[in-house]
Short mmCIF file of C-alpha atoms in Angstrom, two decimals:
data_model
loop_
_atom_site.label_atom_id
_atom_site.label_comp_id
_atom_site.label_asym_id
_atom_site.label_seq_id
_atom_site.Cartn_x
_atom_site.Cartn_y
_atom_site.Cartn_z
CA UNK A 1 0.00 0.00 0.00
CA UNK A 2 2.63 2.42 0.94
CA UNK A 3 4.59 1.65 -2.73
CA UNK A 4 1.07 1.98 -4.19
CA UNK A 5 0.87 5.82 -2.33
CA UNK A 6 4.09 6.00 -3.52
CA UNK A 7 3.38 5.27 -7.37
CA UNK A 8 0.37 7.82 -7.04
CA UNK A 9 2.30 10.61 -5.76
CA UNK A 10 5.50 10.19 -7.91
CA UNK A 11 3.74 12.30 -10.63
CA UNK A 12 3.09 15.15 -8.52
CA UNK A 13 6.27 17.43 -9.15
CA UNK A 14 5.99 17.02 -12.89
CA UNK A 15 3.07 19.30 -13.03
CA UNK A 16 4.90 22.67 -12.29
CA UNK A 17 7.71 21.29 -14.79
CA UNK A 18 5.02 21.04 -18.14
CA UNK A 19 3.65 24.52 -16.87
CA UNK A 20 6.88 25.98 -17.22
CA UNK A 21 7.82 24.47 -20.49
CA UNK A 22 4.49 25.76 -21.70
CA UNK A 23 4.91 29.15 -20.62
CA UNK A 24 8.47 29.14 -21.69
CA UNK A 25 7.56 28.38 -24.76
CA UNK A 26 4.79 31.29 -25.45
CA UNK A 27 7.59 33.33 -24.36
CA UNK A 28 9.70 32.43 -27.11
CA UNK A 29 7.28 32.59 -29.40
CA UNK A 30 5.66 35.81 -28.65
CA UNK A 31 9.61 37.19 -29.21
CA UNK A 32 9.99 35.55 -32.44
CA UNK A 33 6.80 37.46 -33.53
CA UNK A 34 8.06 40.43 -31.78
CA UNK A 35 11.63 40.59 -33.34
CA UNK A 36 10.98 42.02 -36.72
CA UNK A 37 9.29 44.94 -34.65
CA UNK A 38 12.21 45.12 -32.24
CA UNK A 39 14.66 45.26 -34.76
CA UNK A 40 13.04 48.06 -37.25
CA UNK A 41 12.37 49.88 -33.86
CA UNK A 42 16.18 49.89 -33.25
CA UNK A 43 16.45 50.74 -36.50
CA UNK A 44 14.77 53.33 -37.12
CA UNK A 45 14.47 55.14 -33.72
CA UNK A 46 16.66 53.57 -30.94
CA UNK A 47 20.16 53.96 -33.20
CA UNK A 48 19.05 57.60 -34.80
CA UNK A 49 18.38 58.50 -31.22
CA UNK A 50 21.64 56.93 -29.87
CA UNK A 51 23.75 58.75 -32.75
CA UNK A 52 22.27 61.85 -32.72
CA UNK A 53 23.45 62.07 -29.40
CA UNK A 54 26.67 60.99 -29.52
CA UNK A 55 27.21 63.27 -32.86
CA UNK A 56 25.88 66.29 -30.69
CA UNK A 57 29.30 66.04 -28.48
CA UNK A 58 31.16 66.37 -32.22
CA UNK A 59 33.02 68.51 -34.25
CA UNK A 60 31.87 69.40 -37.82
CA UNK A 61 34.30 66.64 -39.34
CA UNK A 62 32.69 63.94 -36.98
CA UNK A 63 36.44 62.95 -36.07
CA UNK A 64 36.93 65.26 -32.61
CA UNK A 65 35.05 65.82 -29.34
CA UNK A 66 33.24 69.37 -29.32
CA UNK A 67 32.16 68.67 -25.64
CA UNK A 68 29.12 71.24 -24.91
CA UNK A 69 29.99 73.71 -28.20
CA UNK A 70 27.41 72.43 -30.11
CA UNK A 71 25.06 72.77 -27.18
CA UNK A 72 26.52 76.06 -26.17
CA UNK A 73 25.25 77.15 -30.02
CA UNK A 74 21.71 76.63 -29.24
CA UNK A 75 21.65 79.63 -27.07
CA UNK A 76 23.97 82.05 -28.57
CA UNK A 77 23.14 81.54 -32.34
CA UNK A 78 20.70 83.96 -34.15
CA UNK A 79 18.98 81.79 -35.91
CA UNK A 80 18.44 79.00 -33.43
CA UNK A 81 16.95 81.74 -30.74
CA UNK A 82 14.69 83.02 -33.52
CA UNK A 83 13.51 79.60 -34.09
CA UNK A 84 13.02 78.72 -30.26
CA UNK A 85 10.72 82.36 -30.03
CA UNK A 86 9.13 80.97 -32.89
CA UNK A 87 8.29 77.70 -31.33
CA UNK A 88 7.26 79.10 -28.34
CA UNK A 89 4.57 81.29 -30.03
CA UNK A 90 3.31 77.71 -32.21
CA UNK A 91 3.24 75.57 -28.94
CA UNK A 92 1.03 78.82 -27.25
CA UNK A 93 -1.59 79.48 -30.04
CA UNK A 94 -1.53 76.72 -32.71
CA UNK A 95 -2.69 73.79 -30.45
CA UNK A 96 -4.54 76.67 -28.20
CA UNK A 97 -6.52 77.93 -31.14
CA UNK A 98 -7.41 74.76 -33.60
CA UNK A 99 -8.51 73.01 -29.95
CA UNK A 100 -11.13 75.85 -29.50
CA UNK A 101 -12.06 75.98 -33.09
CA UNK A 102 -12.71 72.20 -32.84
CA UNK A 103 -14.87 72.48 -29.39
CA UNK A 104 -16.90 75.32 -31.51
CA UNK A 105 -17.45 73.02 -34.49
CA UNK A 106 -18.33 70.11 -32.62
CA UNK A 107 -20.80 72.04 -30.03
CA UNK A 108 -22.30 73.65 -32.94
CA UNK A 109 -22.92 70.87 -35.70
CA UNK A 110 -24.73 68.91 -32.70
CA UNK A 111 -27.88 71.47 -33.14
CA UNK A 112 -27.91 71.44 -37.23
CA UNK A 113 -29.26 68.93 -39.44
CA UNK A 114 -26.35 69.49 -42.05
CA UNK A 115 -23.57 69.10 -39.13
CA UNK A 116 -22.30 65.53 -40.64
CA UNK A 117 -21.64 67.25 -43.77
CA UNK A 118 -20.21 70.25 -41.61
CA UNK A 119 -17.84 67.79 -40.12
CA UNK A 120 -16.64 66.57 -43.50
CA UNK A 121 -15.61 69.33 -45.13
CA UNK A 122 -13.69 70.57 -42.09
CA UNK A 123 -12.38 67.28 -41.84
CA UNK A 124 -11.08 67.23 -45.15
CA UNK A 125 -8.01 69.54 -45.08
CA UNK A 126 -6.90 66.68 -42.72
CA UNK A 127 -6.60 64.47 -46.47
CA UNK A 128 -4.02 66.89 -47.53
CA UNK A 129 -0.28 66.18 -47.39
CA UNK A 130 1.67 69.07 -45.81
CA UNK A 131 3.10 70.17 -48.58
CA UNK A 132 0.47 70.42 -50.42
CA UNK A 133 -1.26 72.55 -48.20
CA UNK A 134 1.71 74.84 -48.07
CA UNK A 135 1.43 74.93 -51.65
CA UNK A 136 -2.17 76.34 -51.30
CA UNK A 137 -1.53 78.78 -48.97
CA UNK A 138 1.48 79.81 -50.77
CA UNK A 139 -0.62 80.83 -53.13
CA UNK A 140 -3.81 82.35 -50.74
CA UNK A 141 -0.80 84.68 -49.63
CA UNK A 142 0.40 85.74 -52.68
CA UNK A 143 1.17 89.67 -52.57
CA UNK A 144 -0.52 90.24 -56.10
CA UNK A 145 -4.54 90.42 -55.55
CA UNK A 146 -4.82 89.24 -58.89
CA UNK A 147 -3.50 85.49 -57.55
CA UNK A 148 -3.92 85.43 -53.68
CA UNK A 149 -7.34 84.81 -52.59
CA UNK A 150 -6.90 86.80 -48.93
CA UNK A 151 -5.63 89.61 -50.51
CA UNK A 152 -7.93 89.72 -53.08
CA UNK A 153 -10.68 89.11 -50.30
CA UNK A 154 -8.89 92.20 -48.01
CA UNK A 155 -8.37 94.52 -51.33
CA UNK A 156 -12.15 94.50 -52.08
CA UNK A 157 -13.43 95.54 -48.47
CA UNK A 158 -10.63 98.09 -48.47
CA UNK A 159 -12.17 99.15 -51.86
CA UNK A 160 -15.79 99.42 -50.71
CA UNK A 161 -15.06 101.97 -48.48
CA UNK A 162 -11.96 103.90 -49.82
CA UNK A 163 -11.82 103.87 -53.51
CA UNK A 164 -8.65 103.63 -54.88
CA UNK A 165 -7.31 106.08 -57.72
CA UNK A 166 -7.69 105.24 -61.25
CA UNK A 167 -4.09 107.67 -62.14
CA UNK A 168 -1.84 106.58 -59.74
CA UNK A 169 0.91 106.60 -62.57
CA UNK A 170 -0.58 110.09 -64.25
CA UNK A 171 2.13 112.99 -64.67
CA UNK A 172 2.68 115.73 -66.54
CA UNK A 173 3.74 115.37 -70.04
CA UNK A 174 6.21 117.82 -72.37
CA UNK A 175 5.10 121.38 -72.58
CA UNK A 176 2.56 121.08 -69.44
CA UNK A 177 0.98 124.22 -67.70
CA UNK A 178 1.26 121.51 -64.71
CA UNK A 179 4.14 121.29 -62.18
CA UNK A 180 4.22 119.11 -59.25
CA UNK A 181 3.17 119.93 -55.14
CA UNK A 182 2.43 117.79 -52.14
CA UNK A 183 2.07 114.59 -54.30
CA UNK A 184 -0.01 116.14 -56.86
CA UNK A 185 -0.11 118.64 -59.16
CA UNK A 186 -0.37 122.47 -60.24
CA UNK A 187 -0.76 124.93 -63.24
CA UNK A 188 1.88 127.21 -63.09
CA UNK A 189 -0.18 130.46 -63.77
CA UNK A 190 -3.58 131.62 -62.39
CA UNK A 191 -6.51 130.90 -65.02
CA UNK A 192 -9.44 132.79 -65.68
CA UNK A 193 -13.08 132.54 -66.65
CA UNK A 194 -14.01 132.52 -70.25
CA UNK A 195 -10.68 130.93 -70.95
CA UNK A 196 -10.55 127.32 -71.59
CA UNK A 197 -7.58 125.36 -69.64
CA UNK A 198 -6.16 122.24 -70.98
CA UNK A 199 -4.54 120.33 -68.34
CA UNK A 200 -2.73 117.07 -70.42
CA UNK A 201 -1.33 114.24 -68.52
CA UNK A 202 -0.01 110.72 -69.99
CA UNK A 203 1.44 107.42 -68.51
CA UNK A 204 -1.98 105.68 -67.51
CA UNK A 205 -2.07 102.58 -69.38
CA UNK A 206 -5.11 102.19 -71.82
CA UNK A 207 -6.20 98.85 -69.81
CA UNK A 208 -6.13 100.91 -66.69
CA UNK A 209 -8.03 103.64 -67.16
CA UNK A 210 -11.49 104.00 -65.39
CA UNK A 211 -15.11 103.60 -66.73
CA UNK A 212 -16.99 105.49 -68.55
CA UNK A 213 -13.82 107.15 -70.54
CA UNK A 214 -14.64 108.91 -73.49
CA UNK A 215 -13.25 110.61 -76.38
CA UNK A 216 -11.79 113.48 -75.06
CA UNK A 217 -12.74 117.01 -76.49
CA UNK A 218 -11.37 120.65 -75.69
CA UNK A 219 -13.93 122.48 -73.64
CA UNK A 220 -15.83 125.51 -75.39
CA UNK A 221 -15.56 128.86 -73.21
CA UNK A 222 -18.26 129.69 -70.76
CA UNK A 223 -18.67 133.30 -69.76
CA UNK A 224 -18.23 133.74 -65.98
CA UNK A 225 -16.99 130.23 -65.66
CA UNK A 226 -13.76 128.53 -66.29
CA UNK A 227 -13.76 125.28 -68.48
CA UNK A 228 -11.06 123.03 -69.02
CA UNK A 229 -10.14 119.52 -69.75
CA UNK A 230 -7.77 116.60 -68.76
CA UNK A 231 -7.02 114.09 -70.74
CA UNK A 232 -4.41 111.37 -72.23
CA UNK A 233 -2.66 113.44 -73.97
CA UNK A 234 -0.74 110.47 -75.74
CA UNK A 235 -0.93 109.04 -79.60
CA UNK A 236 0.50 106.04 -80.34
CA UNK A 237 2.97 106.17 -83.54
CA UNK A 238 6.13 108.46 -83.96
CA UNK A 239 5.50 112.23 -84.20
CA UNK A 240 1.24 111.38 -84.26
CA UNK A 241 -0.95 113.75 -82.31
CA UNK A 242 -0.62 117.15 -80.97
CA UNK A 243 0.88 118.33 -77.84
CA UNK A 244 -1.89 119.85 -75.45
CA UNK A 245 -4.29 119.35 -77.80
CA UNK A 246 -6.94 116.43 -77.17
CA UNK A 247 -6.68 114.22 -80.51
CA UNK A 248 -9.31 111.98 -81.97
CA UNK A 249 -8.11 109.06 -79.98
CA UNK A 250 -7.36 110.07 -77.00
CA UNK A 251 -9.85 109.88 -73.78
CA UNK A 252 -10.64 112.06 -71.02
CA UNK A 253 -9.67 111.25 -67.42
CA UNK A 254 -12.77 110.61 -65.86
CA UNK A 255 -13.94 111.46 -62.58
CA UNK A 256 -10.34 113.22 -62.04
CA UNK A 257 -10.81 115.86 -59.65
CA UNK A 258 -9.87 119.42 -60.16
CA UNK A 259 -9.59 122.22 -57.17
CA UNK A 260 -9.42 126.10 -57.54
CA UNK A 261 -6.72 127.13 -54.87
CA UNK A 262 -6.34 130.93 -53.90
CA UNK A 263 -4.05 131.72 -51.27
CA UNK A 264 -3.46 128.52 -50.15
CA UNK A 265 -7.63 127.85 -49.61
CA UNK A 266 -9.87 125.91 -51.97
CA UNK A 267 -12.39 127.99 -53.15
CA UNK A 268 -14.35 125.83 -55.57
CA UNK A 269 -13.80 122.01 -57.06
CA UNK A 270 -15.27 119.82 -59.98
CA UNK A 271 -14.56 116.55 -61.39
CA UNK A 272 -13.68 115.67 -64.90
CA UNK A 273 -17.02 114.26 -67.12
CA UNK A 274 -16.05 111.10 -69.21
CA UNK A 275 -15.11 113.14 -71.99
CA UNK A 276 -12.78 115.13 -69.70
CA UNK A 277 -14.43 118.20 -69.70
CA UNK A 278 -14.47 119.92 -66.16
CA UNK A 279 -16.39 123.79 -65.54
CA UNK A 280 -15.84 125.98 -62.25
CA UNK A 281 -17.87 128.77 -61.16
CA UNK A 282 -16.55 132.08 -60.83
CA UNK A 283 -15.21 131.64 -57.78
CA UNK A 284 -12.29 129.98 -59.64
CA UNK A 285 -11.44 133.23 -61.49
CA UNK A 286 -7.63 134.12 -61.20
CA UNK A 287 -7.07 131.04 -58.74
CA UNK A 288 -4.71 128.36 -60.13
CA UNK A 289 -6.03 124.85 -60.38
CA UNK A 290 -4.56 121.70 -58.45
CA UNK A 291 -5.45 117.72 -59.04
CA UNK A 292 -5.15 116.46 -55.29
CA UNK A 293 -2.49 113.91 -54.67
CA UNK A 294 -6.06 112.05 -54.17
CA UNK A 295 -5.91 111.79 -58.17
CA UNK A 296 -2.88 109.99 -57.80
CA UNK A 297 -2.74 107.71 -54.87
CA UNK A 298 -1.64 104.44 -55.90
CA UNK A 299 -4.03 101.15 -55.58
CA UNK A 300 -4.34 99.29 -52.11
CA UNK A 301 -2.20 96.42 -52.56
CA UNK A 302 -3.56 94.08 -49.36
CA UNK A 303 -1.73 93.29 -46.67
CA UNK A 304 1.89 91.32 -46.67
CA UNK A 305 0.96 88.22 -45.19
CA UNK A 306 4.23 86.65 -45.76
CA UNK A 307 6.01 89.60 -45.14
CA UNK A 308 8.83 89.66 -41.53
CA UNK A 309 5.97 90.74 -39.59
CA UNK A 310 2.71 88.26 -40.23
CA UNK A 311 4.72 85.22 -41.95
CA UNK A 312 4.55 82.72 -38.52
CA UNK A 313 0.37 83.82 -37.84
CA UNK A 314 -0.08 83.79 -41.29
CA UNK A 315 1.28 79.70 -41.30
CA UNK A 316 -0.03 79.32 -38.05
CA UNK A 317 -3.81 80.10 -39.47
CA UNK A 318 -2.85 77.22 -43.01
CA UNK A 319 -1.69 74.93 -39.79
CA UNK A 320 -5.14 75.53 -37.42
CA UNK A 321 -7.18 75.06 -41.28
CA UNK A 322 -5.31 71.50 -41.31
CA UNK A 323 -5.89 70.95 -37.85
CA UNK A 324 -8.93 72.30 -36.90
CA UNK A 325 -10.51 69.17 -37.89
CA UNK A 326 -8.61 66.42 -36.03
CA UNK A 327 -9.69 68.37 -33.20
CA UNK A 328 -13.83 68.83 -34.11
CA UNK A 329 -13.79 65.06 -34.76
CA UNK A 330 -11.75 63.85 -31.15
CA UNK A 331 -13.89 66.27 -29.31
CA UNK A 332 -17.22 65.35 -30.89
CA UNK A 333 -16.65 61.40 -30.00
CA UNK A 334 -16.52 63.05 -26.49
CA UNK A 335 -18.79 64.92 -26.79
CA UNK A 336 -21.08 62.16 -27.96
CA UNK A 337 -20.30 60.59 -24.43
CA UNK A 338 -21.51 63.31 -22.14
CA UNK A 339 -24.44 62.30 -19.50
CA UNK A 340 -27.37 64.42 -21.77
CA UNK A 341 -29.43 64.24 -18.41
CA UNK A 342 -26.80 66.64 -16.69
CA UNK A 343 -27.04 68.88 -19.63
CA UNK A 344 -30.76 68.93 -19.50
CA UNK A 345 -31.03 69.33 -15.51
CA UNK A 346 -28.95 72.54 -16.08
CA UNK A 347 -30.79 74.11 -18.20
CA UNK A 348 -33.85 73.18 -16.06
CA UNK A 349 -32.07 74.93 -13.23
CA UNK A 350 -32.34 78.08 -15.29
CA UNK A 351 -28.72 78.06 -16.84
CA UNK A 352 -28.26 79.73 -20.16
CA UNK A 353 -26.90 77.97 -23.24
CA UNK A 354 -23.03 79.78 -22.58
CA UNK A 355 -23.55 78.96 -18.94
CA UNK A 356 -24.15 75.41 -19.86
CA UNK A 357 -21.49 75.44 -22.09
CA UNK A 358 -18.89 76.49 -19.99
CA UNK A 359 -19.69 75.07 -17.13
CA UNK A 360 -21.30 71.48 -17.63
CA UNK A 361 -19.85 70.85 -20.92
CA UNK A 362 -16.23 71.87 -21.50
CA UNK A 363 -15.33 70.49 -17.73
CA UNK A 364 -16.83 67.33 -18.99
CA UNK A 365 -14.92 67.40 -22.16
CA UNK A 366 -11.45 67.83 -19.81
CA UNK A 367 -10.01 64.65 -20.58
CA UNK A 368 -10.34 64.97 -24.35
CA UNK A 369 -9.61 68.60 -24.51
CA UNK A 370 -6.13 67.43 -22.44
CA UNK A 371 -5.73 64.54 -25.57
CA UNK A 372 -6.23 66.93 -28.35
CA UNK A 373 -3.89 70.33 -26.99
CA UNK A 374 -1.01 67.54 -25.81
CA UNK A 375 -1.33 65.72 -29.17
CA UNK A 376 -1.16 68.96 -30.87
CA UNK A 377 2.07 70.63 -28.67
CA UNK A 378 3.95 67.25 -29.60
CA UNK A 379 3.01 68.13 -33.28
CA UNK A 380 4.24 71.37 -33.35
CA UNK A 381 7.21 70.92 -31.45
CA UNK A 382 8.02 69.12 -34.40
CA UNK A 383 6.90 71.22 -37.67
CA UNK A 384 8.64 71.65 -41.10
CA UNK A 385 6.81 71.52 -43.91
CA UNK A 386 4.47 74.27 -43.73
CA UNK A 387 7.19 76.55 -42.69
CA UNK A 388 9.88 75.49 -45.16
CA UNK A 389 7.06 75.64 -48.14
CA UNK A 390 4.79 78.74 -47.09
CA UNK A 391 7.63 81.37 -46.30
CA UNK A 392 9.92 83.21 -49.01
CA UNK A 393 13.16 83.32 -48.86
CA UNK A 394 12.93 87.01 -47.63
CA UNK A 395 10.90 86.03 -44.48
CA UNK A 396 12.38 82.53 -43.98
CA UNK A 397 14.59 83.57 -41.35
CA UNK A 398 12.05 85.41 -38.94
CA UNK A 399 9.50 82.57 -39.71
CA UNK A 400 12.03 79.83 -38.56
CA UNK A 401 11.65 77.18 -36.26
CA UNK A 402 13.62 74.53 -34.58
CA UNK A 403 12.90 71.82 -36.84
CA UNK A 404 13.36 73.76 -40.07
CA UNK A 405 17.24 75.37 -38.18
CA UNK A 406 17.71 71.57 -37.67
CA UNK A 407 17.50 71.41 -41.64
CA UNK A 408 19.46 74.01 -42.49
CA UNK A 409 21.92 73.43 -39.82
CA UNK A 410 22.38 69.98 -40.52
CA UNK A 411 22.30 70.11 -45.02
CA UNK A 412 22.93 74.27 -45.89
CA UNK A 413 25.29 75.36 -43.86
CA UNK A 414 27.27 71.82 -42.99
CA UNK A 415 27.18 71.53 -38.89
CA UNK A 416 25.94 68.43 -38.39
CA UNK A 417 27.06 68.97 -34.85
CA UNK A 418 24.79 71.56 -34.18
CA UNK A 419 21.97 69.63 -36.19
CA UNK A 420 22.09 66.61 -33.71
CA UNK A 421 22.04 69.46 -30.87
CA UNK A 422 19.32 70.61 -31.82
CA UNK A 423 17.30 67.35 -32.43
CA UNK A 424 18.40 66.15 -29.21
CA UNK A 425 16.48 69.92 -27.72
CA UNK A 426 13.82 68.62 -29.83
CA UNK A 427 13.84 65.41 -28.40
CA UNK A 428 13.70 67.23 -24.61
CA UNK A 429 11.37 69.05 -25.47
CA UNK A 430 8.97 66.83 -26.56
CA UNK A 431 9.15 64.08 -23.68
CA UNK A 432 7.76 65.83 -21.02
CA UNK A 433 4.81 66.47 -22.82
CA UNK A 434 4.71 62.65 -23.53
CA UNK A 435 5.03 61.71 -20.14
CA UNK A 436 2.38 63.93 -18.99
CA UNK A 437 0.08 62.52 -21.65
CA UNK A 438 0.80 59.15 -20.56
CA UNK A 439 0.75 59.48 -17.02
CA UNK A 440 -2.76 61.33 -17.89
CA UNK A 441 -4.38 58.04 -19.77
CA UNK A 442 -3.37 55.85 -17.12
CA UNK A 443 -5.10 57.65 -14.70
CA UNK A 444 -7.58 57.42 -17.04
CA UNK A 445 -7.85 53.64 -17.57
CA UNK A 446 -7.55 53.02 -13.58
CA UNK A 447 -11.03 55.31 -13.54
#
């Protein structure tokens, strides 16, 4: 009996043993399925990271230790602190400003029938490469109206309210009774009634002039008025035409306007009919006759978004346009998740639609509004593109950032050293936000 209690419990240990071996070998296989990942990992991120550190601590050759120049460079260099300003302002107002864009959208499109297709169209920009969209907006800030779409937008309001000249290239031709003052211009003499004036200009190009030109015509005398007329006083062809003499084709300046000046006063003003053709009263009798610099002022020509002063808000608003989306969509999944019966029972409570916004549903939408800014620091810690493709060579340098300097560092100017300095900053920079955003979705998943 005792050998047969024996027998029975000799297979007891074994157990343990198999369990073992079993695990053991899910280990190994669950690392043979893992190595291909491990090794592109180390690839492609461990070694860069490795050797852009090490590099940092080198001379430009690579052969020599640099010890902390390279580092030393990141503060003292031009270019590098313009770039670190510049990154300052994108981690402030880029994430700050596509985040409350997308809480806007997504609170909004919630109360419209059309807000799915609302969704997809801001969405879409999302679709777009980077460099295409720098392409696009390289073009929305072109200088010339005629090609960029904001200025062209910005010229026309400017235009509604102050009209811009139709001479702003007019000036006195040979033999003119006009010489020049305060931007404009002058006759010379004093005129008087009953005597016809001619006042020729030239250097308005036929496509520019206004509307409603006409055939221009020397004005007939008026008793105790004076008459005049200015005109193109230009005929195309060698030695054609008349000087100060309106021709048969050439057109009055319409709408130009003419002032009597005595003493330094305006005592009476017309403007020019489409044929030219101007009268005075007789107040204008022995006063000498001015056209404004008003005739003259040259066309608005929009704003200089690309310009040193608005090139990084300019590619901050193409990056919040890209952006702006990612954000709607992350924020309306959360939104989607909010209790509707707290929403309700604060409005029942007598809270108004902004009260109930800001204080039942954005401290709801925390945790996602945390996901969305964090995702979108880490993002533009890191941008390139849109900077490298939307600014000009002339604005380049005040719209630089730290990832475009590593760039130019590292392939224009031939300091690698400096390059893996600054990518290493980069690097830095960018954990601590990491951290925080992981620390933040395991508190999360514990809830």
């Amino acid at each position: 009996m005792a050998s047969a209690a024996a027998a029975g419990a000799a297979p007891g240990p074994a157990a343990p043993r198999g369990r073992k071996s079993v695990t053991g070998t899910r280990k190994t296989v669950a690392a043979l399925f893992l190595l291909p990942a491990l090794v592109l990992l180390g690839a492609l991120v461990v070694y860069p990271i490795g050797y852009s550190l090490v590099r940092s601590f080198s001379n430009a050759s690579g052969d020599g230790f640099a010890g902390l120049d390279n580092y030393r460079t990141l503060f003292t260099d031009d270019g590098i602190r313009t770039a670190l300003k510049n990154n300052v302002i994108w981690v402030v107002f880029a994430p700050t400003v596509s985040t409350a864009l997308g809480l806007v959208f997504a609170v909004l499109t919630e109360r419209v029938r059309w807000g799915t297709a609302f969704k997809l169209v801001v969405f879409m920009p999302m679709a777009i490469s980077m460099l295409a969209a720098g392409i696009i907006f390289r073009l929305v800030y072109d200088q010339d109206p005629d090609k960029g779409v904001a200025n062209a937008v910005w010229t026309g309001v400017h235009d509604t309210f102050a009209q811009s000249s139709a001479f702003p290239k007019a000036h006195p031709g040979r033999r003119s009774p006009l010489v020049a003052e305060g931007g404009g211009f002058i006759t010379r003499t004093v005129v008087h009634a009953g005597q016809p004036v001619a006042l020729p200009l030239v250097g308005v190009a036929p496509d520019q002039l206004p509307d409603g030109v006409r055939k221009a015509v020397a004005a007939a005398p008026e008793p105790g008025e004076v008459t005049g007329t200015a005109w193109q006083d230009f005929t195309r062809g060698k030695g054609v035409g008349r000087l100060a003499m309106p021709d048969p084709s050439e057109v009055g300046y319409a709408g130009m306007r003419i002032e009597a000046v005595k003493d330094g006063r305006v005592v009476a003003s017309a403007k020019a009919a489409g044929d030219g053709t101007f009268t005075l009263p007789a107040a204008a009798d022995g006063a000498r006759l001015r056209l404004p610099a008003s005739n003259f002022k040259a066309p608005y020509n929009g704003v200089e978004w690309l310009g040193p002063a608005l090139v990084t808000p300019s590619i901050i608003g193409a990056y919040v346009w890209m952006w702006a989306g990612f954000a709607m969509v992350l924020i309306a999944a959360g939104l989607a998740g909010v209790p509707r019966e707290l929403l309700e029972a604060a409005r029942v409570d007598g809270a108004s639609e902004w009260q109930v916004f800001r204080k039942v549903t954005v401290p709801l939408l925390a945790p996602v509004l945390a996901v969305v800014v964090v995702t979108l620091m880490i993002n533009v810690l890191k941008v390139f593109d849109l900077v490298f493709i939307i600014a000009p060579g002339s604005s380049q340098d005040d719209a630089n950032v730290l990832a475009l300097e590593l760039y130019r560092k590292g392939f224009a100017e031939g300091r690698p050293g400096v390059a893996s300095a600054i990518s290493v900053f980069l690097l830095l920079l960018v954990i601590p936000v990491m951290l925080f955003n992981i620390r933040r979705l395991r508190r999360e998943v514990r809830r």
